[in-house]
Amino acid sequence: MGRTINKASLIKSEFAKNLYLAGDPGAAQNAYLQLLKSTRYNADLLALIINDLIEAGAREFALNLLIEALQSTKPTVMLLNVIGQLAQKLNTHDVAIKIFRAALNMDADQPSCYVNIANSQYLIGEIDAASETTQQALHFFPEHAPLWNMLGTILLHGKSDYANALKFYQEAARLDPVSDVYLTNLANFYGALPEGTELYEKAIKINSQNHEAHVGLGINYLAQGELKKGWHHKEHRLLMDSMTSKKARPELPAPLWKGESLVGKSVFVIAEQGLGDEIFYSLTFRQLAEVTDRICISCDPRLKGLFERSFPFAHVVPYEDTVADGFVDRCFPGIDAAPFRPEVSIWAASLPSIFWPEIASIPQISATPFKPDPVQVNQYANAIKPGAKLKVGLAWRSGNQAFGRDQAYYGPNLAGYIVRWFKNDVDFYNLQYGCNEEELNIISDIAETDIHTFEGVDIKQDIEGNYAILKNLDALITPATATAMFGLTSGIRTYMINSGPPWWTFGQDLQPSPPFAPNLKWFFREAEERYAYTIRRMLNEFKRDFDLETVF
């Protein structure tokens, strides 16, 4: 990149950072600018300084320092490239695009600038512009592998163009066969298929510190039922950059677990990932309680009451998140009220590596269902329609529709046919969080009847309400989303329809129900099968289970 950084510069950089951390940003900025000027704005040193500041949580200060550096020196193409990449790390993509365009104005023979412009356009949702930037650049730089890789990412995640995305990922890997990054992208495309596992393994052989490849390989092993290997590789999620993995940065009350025994220890469990993940990993808490009686559980605030009733042996602490400088900082205000001081902190998704070495060790979930709020259970009991019809909850997609995820779910059209076919025997209740009027109209037009929606209830925010509703229903039909986890842990009969088996089916997808969740029946779309046929298989099973006479 630039010139090497000498030891004196590193010492001065650390001194300037300490000035900032001590609460004197003016003196820190002067010290940084004097240092940069003395090294003629060494690009490597600038990159190191900005990365250091970002990790220290000083995003705004880092951005101001970048601007000052640009104004204080005659920019070179190399310096502009470095500053543009740092602007991307700061999530100031409009600034980054301008900087990379300025670099191209100085020297048009910079294919990496086109890649970076397209990447910033893609990240701010300008999908068509990103695609156009990349395709135009390929006319001039057809042998530049990062351009093909970028175009593959844009088409896959931005336009759900799977066929062309695969071609472009393959072309990038052909042009640079020793790139672990391109192999990982290809592996991500194939997912749990054998090709995906093989590509992850190749990527790791090239770069053993490719944490994304390790996590992908771990998920594949779990999906195949190889739990020990899966949990081992999945631990690499903790080594991924916070900006990349979207992992919150917690203020921990005790040192992190490093593999030692938890027997008799006071343990703080760190919540991680999404709501459905928190619920899934909570299934280890009773096993943790078998080795220690001092457990403090952190959780999404929406789960506090549910966890307190379902895990009375633990102290439950909801977390509070603040977004600062591009990071999610997480604190636990209720930790001081715990009746003990934690000795060790462990991430929730690390607990299965201790307690679930094999499928037989996973407890039967429906044997100890979660305990909803009894007051809300009674309230919803009064809101449910009386009569002899079955009462069934219905969801049809994830709440997250970004990057083509809508393609994985059956959607409101097919949900409408489910309602239509069973409307004489079933009253359906809307459990789709984030649903809109258009979706409900689609369902009612196809079904020629309405599904019941609880007025004034925010299904996404009121998790207690979800469980209280489910307590009053006979069954749930849903894709593999957080709603499926609600059904699974409520003990209700749950019919899960999905484009493919999620990793937590642990290779048991050929069975009608997993051994750890006999209340769950799953139906995955087979190769080349249309979703309508997958749903028909589910409907026939539902019909048999409830002894219905419906004719399709």
Coordinates of C-alpha atoms in Angstrom, one line a residue:
M1 CA 0.0 0.0 0.0
G2 CA 2.3 2.8 1.2
R3 CA 5.6 3.1 2.9
T4 CA 6.4 1.0 6.0
I5 CA 5.6 2.4 9.5
N6 CA 8.6 2.9 11.8
K7 CA 8.5 2.3 15.5
A8 CA 8.6 6.0 16.4
S9 CA 5.4 6.7 14.3
L10 CA 3.6 3.8 16.1
I11 CA 4.5 5.3 19.5
K12 CA 3.3 8.8 18.5
S13 CA 0.1 7.3 17.1
E14 CA -0.6 5.5 20.4
F15 CA 0.2 8.8 22.3
A16 CA -2.4 10.7 20.1
K17 CA -5.0 8.0 20.7
N18 CA -4.5 8.2 24.4
L19 CA -5.0 12.0 24.3
Y20 CA -8.4 11.3 22.6
L21 CA -9.4 8.6 25.1
A22 CA -8.4 11.0 28.0
G23 CA -11.0 13.5 26.7
D24 CA -8.8 16.0 24.8
P25 CA -9.9 15.5 21.1
G26 CA -8.4 18.9 20.0
A27 CA -4.9 17.9 21.2
A28 CA -5.3 14.4 19.8
Q29 CA -6.2 15.8 16.3
N30 CA -3.2 18.2 16.3
A31 CA -0.9 15.3 17.4
Y32 CA -2.3 13.0 14.6
L33 CA -2.0 15.7 11.9
Q34 CA 1.6 16.6 12.9
L35 CA 2.5 12.9 12.8
L36 CA 0.9 12.4 9.4
K37 CA 2.6 15.6 8.0
S38 CA 6.0 14.4 9.3
T39 CA 5.5 11.1 7.3
R40 CA 4.2 12.9 4.2
Y41 CA 0.8 11.3 4.8
N42 CA 1.9 7.7 4.8
A43 CA -1.1 5.8 3.5
D44 CA -0.3 2.7 5.7
L45 CA 0.0 4.9 8.8
L46 CA -3.3 6.7 8.0
A47 CA -5.1 3.4 7.6
L48 CA -3.7 2.2 10.9
I49 CA -4.7 5.3 12.7
I50 CA -8.3 5.3 11.4
N51 CA -8.8 1.6 12.0
D52 CA -7.5 2.1 15.6
L53 CA -9.9 5.0 16.1
I54 CA -12.9 3.0 14.7
E55 CA -12.1 0.1 17.1
A56 CA -11.9 2.6 20.0
G57 CA -15.5 3.8 19.1
A58 CA -14.3 7.2 17.8
R59 CA -16.1 7.1 14.4
E60 CA -16.9 10.8 14.1
F61 CA -13.4 11.8 15.3
A62 CA -11.9 9.4 12.7
L63 CA -14.1 10.9 9.9
N64 CA -13.1 14.5 10.8
L65 CA -9.4 13.4 10.8
L66 CA -9.8 11.9 7.4
I67 CA -11.3 15.2 6.1
E68 CA -8.5 17.2 7.7
A69 CA -5.9 14.9 6.1
L70 CA -7.5 15.4 2.7
Q71 CA -7.4 19.2 3.0
S72 CA -3.9 19.2 4.4
T73 CA -2.0 17.5 1.6
K74 CA -2.0 17.1 -2.2
P75 CA -3.9 13.8 -2.6
T76 CA -2.4 10.9 -4.6
V77 CA -4.3 8.0 -6.1
M78 CA -2.9 5.7 -3.4
L79 CA -4.0 8.0 -0.6
L80 CA -7.4 8.5 -2.1
N81 CA -7.9 4.7 -2.3
V82 CA -6.9 4.3 1.3
I83 CA -9.2 7.2 2.4
G84 CA -12.1 5.8 0.3
Q85 CA -11.8 2.4 1.9
L86 CA -11.7 3.9 5.4
A87 CA -14.8 6.0 4.5
Q88 CA -16.5 2.7 3.7
K89 CA -15.6 1.3 7.0
L90 CA -17.1 4.4 8.6
N91 CA -20.3 3.7 6.6
T92 CA -20.1 7.0 4.9
H93 CA -20.7 5.5 1.5
D94 CA -21.7 8.7 -0.3
V95 CA -18.3 10.2 0.7
A96 CA -16.5 7.0 -0.3
I97 CA -18.1 7.1 -3.8
K98 CA -16.9 10.7 -4.3
I99 CA -13.4 9.9 -3.2
F100 CA -13.1 6.9 -5.5
R101 CA -14.4 8.9 -8.4
A102 CA -11.8 11.5 -7.7
A103 CA -9.1 8.8 -7.8
L104 CA -10.4 7.6 -11.2
N105 CA -10.2 11.2 -12.5
M106 CA -6.5 11.2 -11.6
D107 CA -5.9 7.7 -13.1
A108 CA -8.7 5.8 -14.9
D109 CA -6.6 2.6 -14.9
Q110 CA -7.9 1.6 -11.4
P111 CA -10.3 -1.3 -11.6
S112 CA -10.4 -1.6 -7.8
C113 CA -12.0 1.9 -7.6
Y114 CA -14.9 0.7 -9.7
V115 CA -15.3 -2.3 -7.4
N116 CA -15.4 0.0 -4.4
I117 CA -17.8 2.4 -6.0
A118 CA -20.1 -0.5 -6.8
N119 CA -19.8 -1.9 -3.3
S120 CA -20.8 1.4 -1.7
Q121 CA -23.7 1.8 -4.2
Y122 CA -24.8 -1.7 -3.3
L123 CA -24.6 -1.2 0.4
I124 CA -26.8 2.0 0.3
G125 CA -29.4 0.1 -1.8
E126 CA -28.6 1.6 -5.3
I127 CA -28.6 -1.9 -6.8
D128 CA -29.1 -0.8 -10.5
A129 CA -26.4 1.8 -10.3
A130 CA -24.0 -0.8 -8.7
S131 CA -24.8 -3.3 -11.4
E132 CA -24.2 -0.7 -14.1
T133 CA -20.9 0.5 -12.6
T134 CA -19.6 -3.1 -12.5
Q135 CA -20.7 -4.1 -16.0
Q136 CA -19.3 -0.9 -17.5
A137 CA -15.9 -1.5 -15.8
L138 CA -15.8 -5.1 -17.1
H139 CA -15.7 -3.9 -20.6
F140 CA -12.3 -2.4 -19.8
F141 CA -11.1 -4.8 -17.2
P142 CA -12.5 -8.3 -18.1
E143 CA -9.7 -10.1 -16.3
H144 CA -10.2 -8.3 -13.0
A145 CA -11.6 -11.0 -10.7
P146 CA -13.0 -8.6 -8.0
L147 CA -15.3 -7.1 -10.6
W148 CA -16.9 -10.5 -11.4
N149 CA -17.2 -11.3 -7.7
M150 CA -18.9 -7.9 -7.0
L151 CA -21.3 -8.4 -9.9
G152 CA -22.2 -11.8 -8.5
T153 CA -22.9 -10.4 -5.1
I154 CA -25.1 -7.6 -6.5
L155 CA -27.1 -10.0 -8.7
L156 CA -27.5 -12.6 -5.9
H157 CA -28.4 -10.5 -3.0
G158 CA -29.8 -7.4 -4.8
K159 CA -31.8 -9.0 -7.6
S160 CA -32.2 -12.7 -6.7
D161 CA -30.7 -13.6 -10.1
Y162 CA -29.2 -16.9 -8.9
A163 CA -28.2 -18.3 -12.3
N164 CA -26.1 -15.3 -13.4
A165 CA -24.7 -14.8 -9.9
L166 CA -23.3 -18.3 -9.9
K167 CA -21.7 -17.7 -13.3
F168 CA -20.0 -14.6 -12.1
Y169 CA -18.8 -16.1 -8.9
Q170 CA -17.4 -19.0 -10.9
E171 CA -15.6 -16.6 -13.2
A172 CA -14.0 -14.8 -10.3
A173 CA -12.8 -18.1 -8.9
R174 CA -11.5 -19.1 -12.3
L175 CA -9.5 -15.9 -12.7
D176 CA -8.1 -16.1 -9.1
P177 CA -8.3 -19.8 -8.0
V178 CA -6.3 -19.2 -4.9
S179 CA -8.6 -16.6 -3.4
D180 CA -10.2 -17.9 -0.3
V181 CA -12.7 -15.0 -0.5
Y182 CA -14.1 -16.1 -3.9
L183 CA -14.3 -19.7 -2.8
T184 CA -16.2 -18.6 0.3
N185 CA -18.7 -16.7 -1.8
L186 CA -19.2 -19.7 -4.0
A187 CA -19.6 -21.9 -0.9
N188 CA -22.2 -19.5 0.5
F189 CA -24.1 -19.8 -2.8
Y190 CA -24.2 -23.6 -2.5
G191 CA -25.0 -23.6 1.2
A192 CA -25.4 -27.0 2.8
L193 CA -25.0 -28.9 -0.5
P194 CA -21.9 -31.0 -0.8
E195 CA -20.3 -28.5 -3.1
G196 CA -20.6 -25.8 -0.4
T197 CA -18.8 -28.0 2.2
E198 CA -16.0 -28.8 -0.2
L199 CA -15.5 -25.1 -1.1
Y200 CA -15.5 -24.0 2.5
E201 CA -12.8 -26.6 3.2
K202 CA -10.7 -25.4 0.3
A203 CA -11.0 -21.8 1.4
I204 CA -9.9 -22.7 4.9
K205 CA -6.9 -24.6 3.5
I206 CA -5.8 -21.4 1.7
N207 CA -6.5 -19.1 4.7
S208 CA -7.0 -20.8 8.1
Q209 CA -8.2 -17.4 9.5
N210 CA -11.1 -17.1 7.1
H211 CA -13.7 -16.9 9.9
E212 CA -16.6 -16.6 7.5
A213 CA -15.7 -19.9 5.9
H214 CA -15.3 -21.6 9.3
V215 CA -18.8 -20.5 10.3
G216 CA -20.3 -21.6 7.0
L217 CA -18.5 -24.9 7.3
G218 CA -19.8 -25.3 10.9
I219 CA -23.4 -24.6 9.8
N220 CA -23.0 -27.2 7.1
Y221 CA -21.7 -29.8 9.5
L222 CA -24.6 -29.1 11.9
A223 CA -27.1 -29.4 9.0
Q224 CA -25.5 -32.9 8.3
G225 CA -25.8 -34.0 11.9
E226 CA -22.1 -33.7 12.7
L227 CA -22.6 -31.7 15.8
K228 CA -19.2 -31.7 17.4
K229 CA -17.4 -30.5 14.3
G230 CA -20.2 -28.1 13.6
W231 CA -20.1 -26.3 17.0
H232 CA -16.3 -26.2 16.8
H233 CA -16.2 -24.3 13.5
K234 CA -19.2 -22.1 14.4
E235 CA -17.1 -20.7 17.3
H236 CA -15.3 -18.6 14.7
R237 CA -18.3 -16.3 14.6
L238 CA -16.8 -14.7 17.7
L239 CA -13.6 -13.8 15.8
M240 CA -15.5 -12.0 13.0
D241 CA -15.2 -8.2 12.8
S242 CA -18.2 -6.6 14.6
M243 CA -18.9 -4.4 11.6
T244 CA -19.1 -7.5 9.4
S245 CA -21.0 -9.9 11.6
K246 CA -23.4 -7.3 13.1
K247 CA -22.5 -8.7 16.5
A248 CA -23.2 -6.4 19.5
R249 CA -20.3 -5.3 21.6
P250 CA -21.3 -6.2 25.2
E251 CA -20.0 -4.7 28.5
L252 CA -19.3 -8.1 30.2
P253 CA -19.5 -8.5 34.0
A254 CA -17.0 -11.4 34.0
P255 CA -14.2 -12.8 31.7
L256 CA -15.1 -14.7 28.6
W257 CA -15.4 -18.5 28.8
K258 CA -12.3 -20.2 27.3
G259 CA -13.4 -23.8 27.5
E260 CA -13.1 -24.4 31.2
S261 CA -15.7 -26.4 33.2
L262 CA -18.8 -24.5 34.3
V263 CA -19.5 -26.9 37.1
G264 CA -20.3 -24.8 40.3
K265 CA -19.4 -21.5 38.6
S266 CA -21.6 -18.4 38.6
V267 CA -22.3 -18.0 34.9
F268 CA -23.4 -15.0 32.8
V269 CA -25.0 -16.0 29.5
I270 CA -24.6 -13.5 26.7
A271 CA -27.6 -13.2 24.3
E272 CA -26.6 -13.1 20.7
Q273 CA -28.1 -13.0 17.2
G274 CA -31.8 -12.7 16.5
L275 CA -34.9 -13.3 18.5
G276 CA -35.5 -16.9 17.2
D277 CA -31.8 -17.7 17.9
E278 CA -32.1 -16.5 21.5
I279 CA -35.1 -18.8 22.0
F280 CA -33.4 -21.7 20.3
Y281 CA -30.2 -21.4 22.4
S282 CA -32.2 -21.0 25.6
L283 CA -33.1 -24.7 25.2
T284 CA -29.7 -25.3 26.8
F285 CA -30.4 -23.4 30.0
R286 CA -32.0 -26.3 31.9
Q287 CA -28.9 -28.4 31.1
L288 CA -26.7 -25.6 32.4
A289 CA -28.8 -25.5 35.6
E290 CA -27.8 -29.2 36.1
V291 CA -24.1 -28.1 36.6
T292 CA -24.6 -24.8 38.5
D293 CA -27.3 -23.1 40.4
R294 CA -25.9 -19.6 39.8
I295 CA -27.1 -18.5 36.4
C296 CA -27.7 -15.0 35.0
I297 CA -29.3 -14.8 31.6
S298 CA -29.3 -11.8 29.3
C299 CA -32.0 -11.4 26.7
D300 CA -33.9 -9.2 24.4
P301 CA -36.2 -7.0 26.5
R302 CA -39.3 -8.6 24.8
L303 CA -38.3 -12.0 26.3
K304 CA -37.8 -10.9 30.0
G305 CA -41.1 -12.0 31.4
L306 CA -41.3 -15.2 29.4
F307 CA -37.8 -16.2 30.4
E308 CA -38.4 -15.4 34.1
R309 CA -41.4 -17.7 34.2
S310 CA -39.9 -20.4 32.0
F311 CA -36.4 -20.4 33.8
P312 CA -37.2 -19.6 37.4
F313 CA -33.8 -20.9 38.5
A314 CA -32.0 -18.0 36.7
H315 CA -31.7 -14.3 37.2
V316 CA -32.9 -12.6 33.9
V317 CA -31.4 -9.4 32.7
P318 CA -32.7 -7.6 29.6
Y319 CA -30.0 -5.8 27.6
E320 CA -30.0 -2.3 26.3
D321 CA -28.5 -1.4 22.9
T322 CA -27.1 1.9 21.7
V323 CA -25.7 2.4 18.2
A324 CA -22.6 4.5 18.2
D325 CA -19.9 5.0 15.6
G326 CA -21.3 2.2 13.4
F327 CA -21.3 -0.4 16.3
V328 CA -24.0 -1.7 18.5
D329 CA -22.9 -1.3 22.1
R330 CA -24.8 -3.4 24.6
C331 CA -25.1 -3.0 28.4
F332 CA -26.9 -4.9 31.1
P333 CA -28.4 -2.5 33.6
G334 CA -30.0 -5.1 35.8
I335 CA -26.8 -7.1 36.4
D336 CA -26.1 -5.4 39.7
A337 CA -29.4 -6.8 41.1
A338 CA -28.2 -10.4 40.6
P339 CA -27.8 -12.3 43.9
F340 CA -24.3 -13.2 42.9
R341 CA -21.4 -11.9 41.0
P342 CA -20.7 -13.8 37.7
E343 CA -17.3 -15.5 37.5
V344 CA -17.5 -16.3 33.8
S345 CA -19.4 -15.0 30.7
I346 CA -20.3 -17.3 27.9
W347 CA -22.1 -16.6 24.6
A348 CA -25.4 -18.4 24.3
A349 CA -24.6 -20.1 21.0
S350 CA -21.5 -21.6 22.7
L351 CA -23.6 -23.6 25.2
P352 CA -24.6 -26.3 22.7
S353 CA -20.9 -27.1 22.2
I354 CA -20.9 -28.2 25.8
F355 CA -24.3 -29.8 26.2
W356 CA -25.2 -31.0 22.6
P357 CA -22.3 -33.1 21.3
E358 CA -24.9 -35.4 19.5
I359 CA -28.5 -35.3 18.6
A360 CA -29.5 -37.6 21.4
S361 CA -28.3 -35.1 23.9
I362 CA -30.8 -32.4 22.8
P363 CA -33.7 -32.3 25.3
Q364 CA -37.2 -32.9 24.1
I365 CA -38.4 -29.3 23.8
S366 CA -42.2 -29.8 24.0
A367 CA -41.8 -31.6 27.4
T368 CA -41.2 -28.3 29.1
P369 CA -42.9 -25.6 27.0
F370 CA -42.4 -21.9 27.7
K371 CA -44.9 -20.4 30.2
P372 CA -46.8 -17.4 28.8
D373 CA -48.4 -14.7 30.9
P374 CA -51.6 -16.2 32.4
V375 CA -53.4 -12.8 32.3
Q376 CA -52.7 -12.4 28.5
V377 CA -53.7 -16.1 28.0
N378 CA -57.1 -15.3 29.4
Q379 CA -57.4 -12.1 27.5
Y380 CA -56.8 -13.9 24.2
A381 CA -59.1 -16.7 25.2
N382 CA -61.9 -14.2 25.2
A383 CA -60.9 -12.8 21.9
I384 CA -60.8 -16.1 20.1
K385 CA -63.9 -17.0 18.1
P386 CA -66.1 -19.5 19.8
G387 CA -67.3 -22.6 17.9
A388 CA -66.3 -26.1 16.9
K389 CA -63.8 -25.0 14.2
L390 CA -60.1 -25.6 14.7
K391 CA -58.1 -22.5 15.7
V392 CA -54.9 -22.2 13.7
G393 CA -52.2 -19.5 13.6
L394 CA -50.7 -18.6 10.2
A395 CA -47.5 -16.9 9.1
W396 CA -46.0 -16.9 5.6
R397 CA -42.6 -15.1 5.5
S398 CA -39.8 -13.7 7.5
G399 CA -40.0 -10.1 8.8
N400 CA -36.6 -9.5 7.1
Q401 CA -37.2 -9.2 3.3
A402 CA -33.7 -7.9 2.5
F403 CA -31.4 -9.4 -0.1
G404 CA -34.0 -11.6 -1.8
R405 CA -35.0 -13.5 1.4
D406 CA -38.6 -13.3 0.2
Q407 CA -37.7 -16.1 -2.3
A408 CA -37.3 -18.6 0.6
Y409 CA -40.9 -18.3 1.8
Y410 CA -44.2 -19.3 0.4
G411 CA -45.8 -15.8 0.8
P412 CA -49.3 -14.5 1.0
N413 CA -50.6 -16.0 -2.3
L414 CA -50.1 -19.6 -1.2
A415 CA -51.2 -18.7 2.4
G416 CA -54.4 -17.6 0.8
Y417 CA -54.9 -21.1 -0.7
I418 CA -54.2 -22.7 2.6
V419 CA -57.0 -20.6 4.1
R420 CA -59.3 -21.3 1.2
W421 CA -58.9 -25.1 1.3
F422 CA -59.6 -25.3 5.1
K423 CA -61.9 -22.4 5.7
N424 CA -64.9 -24.7 6.4
D425 CA -63.0 -26.5 9.2
V426 CA -60.6 -23.9 10.5
D427 CA -60.5 -20.3 11.8
F428 CA -57.2 -18.8 10.9
Y429 CA -55.4 -16.2 13.1
N430 CA -52.7 -13.8 11.8
L431 CA -49.3 -14.4 13.4
Q432 CA -47.3 -12.7 10.6
Y433 CA -45.2 -9.9 12.1
G434 CA -44.8 -6.9 9.9
C435 CA -47.7 -7.9 7.6
N436 CA -49.4 -5.2 5.7
E437 CA -52.9 -4.5 4.3
E438 CA -51.9 -5.6 0.8
E439 CA -50.9 -9.0 2.0
L440 CA -54.1 -9.4 4.0
N441 CA -56.1 -8.4 0.9
I442 CA -54.3 -10.9 -1.2
I443 CA -55.2 -13.7 1.3
S444 CA -58.8 -12.7 1.6
D445 CA -59.3 -12.3 -2.2
I446 CA -57.9 -15.8 -2.8
A447 CA -59.5 -17.5 0.2
E448 CA -62.8 -15.6 -0.1
T449 CA -62.7 -15.0 3.6
D450 CA -60.7 -13.0 6.1
I451 CA -58.1 -14.3 8.6
H452 CA -58.5 -12.9 12.1
T453 CA -56.1 -10.1 13.0
F454 CA -55.9 -9.0 16.6
E455 CA -56.5 -5.2 16.6
G456 CA -54.0 -3.1 18.5
V457 CA -51.5 -6.0 18.9
D458 CA -48.0 -5.6 17.5
I459 CA -47.0 -9.2 16.7
K460 CA -43.4 -8.3 16.2
Q461 CA -42.9 -6.4 19.5
D462 CA -45.3 -8.3 21.8
I463 CA -43.6 -11.7 22.1
E464 CA -45.6 -12.5 25.2
G465 CA -48.7 -11.9 23.2
N466 CA -47.6 -14.5 20.6
Y467 CA -47.2 -17.2 23.2
A468 CA -50.5 -16.2 24.9
I469 CA -52.3 -16.5 21.5
L470 CA -50.6 -19.9 20.7
K471 CA -51.7 -21.2 24.1
N472 CA -55.3 -20.8 22.8
L473 CA -54.8 -22.3 19.4
D474 CA -54.8 -25.9 18.1
A475 CA -51.9 -25.6 15.6
L476 CA -49.6 -23.2 13.8
I477 CA -48.6 -23.2 10.1
T478 CA -45.4 -21.2 9.5
P479 CA -42.1 -21.0 7.6
A480 CA -38.8 -21.5 9.4
T481 CA -38.7 -18.1 11.2
A482 CA -38.8 -16.9 14.8
T483 CA -42.6 -17.8 14.7
A484 CA -41.7 -21.4 14.2
M485 CA -39.5 -21.2 17.3
F486 CA -42.5 -19.8 19.2
G487 CA -44.6 -22.7 18.1
L488 CA -41.9 -25.3 18.8
T489 CA -41.3 -24.0 22.4
S490 CA -45.0 -23.4 23.2
G491 CA -45.8 -27.1 22.8
I492 CA -48.4 -26.5 20.1
R493 CA -48.6 -28.6 16.9
T494 CA -46.4 -26.8 14.5
Y495 CA -46.3 -27.3 10.7
M496 CA -43.2 -25.8 9.2
I497 CA -43.0 -25.2 5.4
N498 CA -39.7 -24.0 4.0
S499 CA -37.6 -23.9 0.8
G500 CA -35.1 -26.2 2.5
P501 CA -34.1 -27.5 5.9
P502 CA -32.6 -25.0 8.3
W503 CA -29.3 -26.0 9.9
W504 CA -31.0 -26.7 13.2
T505 CA -32.8 -29.7 11.8
F506 CA -29.4 -31.4 12.2
G507 CA -29.7 -33.7 9.2
Q508 CA -33.0 -35.2 10.4
D509 CA -35.1 -33.7 7.5
L510 CA -36.1 -37.2 6.2
Q511 CA -38.0 -37.8 9.4
P512 CA -41.6 -36.5 9.9
S513 CA -40.6 -35.0 13.2
P514 CA -37.2 -34.5 14.9
P515 CA -36.6 -36.5 18.1
F516 CA -36.2 -33.4 20.1
A517 CA -39.5 -31.8 18.9
P518 CA -42.3 -34.3 18.4
N519 CA -44.8 -31.4 18.2
L520 CA -43.0 -30.2 15.0
K521 CA -43.7 -31.5 11.5
W522 CA -41.6 -30.1 8.7
F523 CA -42.1 -29.9 4.9
F524 CA -39.2 -28.8 2.7
R525 CA -39.4 -28.0 -1.0
E526 CA -37.7 -30.8 -2.9
A527 CA -35.4 -30.2 -5.9
E528 CA -37.4 -28.6 -8.8
E529 CA -40.6 -28.8 -6.7
R530 CA -43.0 -25.9 -6.8
Y531 CA -44.0 -24.5 -3.4
A532 CA -47.6 -25.3 -4.1
Y533 CA -46.8 -29.1 -4.1
T534 CA -44.8 -28.7 -0.9
I535 CA -47.8 -27.1 0.7
R536 CA -50.1 -29.8 -0.6
R537 CA -48.0 -32.4 1.2
M538 CA -48.4 -30.4 4.4
L539 CA -52.1 -30.0 3.9
N540 CA -52.6 -33.8 3.5
E541 CA -50.7 -34.4 6.7
F542 CA -52.7 -31.7 8.5
K543 CA -55.9 -33.3 7.2
R544 CA -54.9 -36.7 8.5
D545 CA -53.8 -35.4 11.9
F546 CA -57.1 -33.6 12.6
D547 CA -59.3 -36.2 10.8
L548 CA -60.7 -33.6 8.3
E549 CA -62.8 -34.4 5.2
T550 CA -61.5 -31.5 3.1
V551 CA -61.1 -32.3 -0.6
F552 CA -58.4 -30.4 -2.5

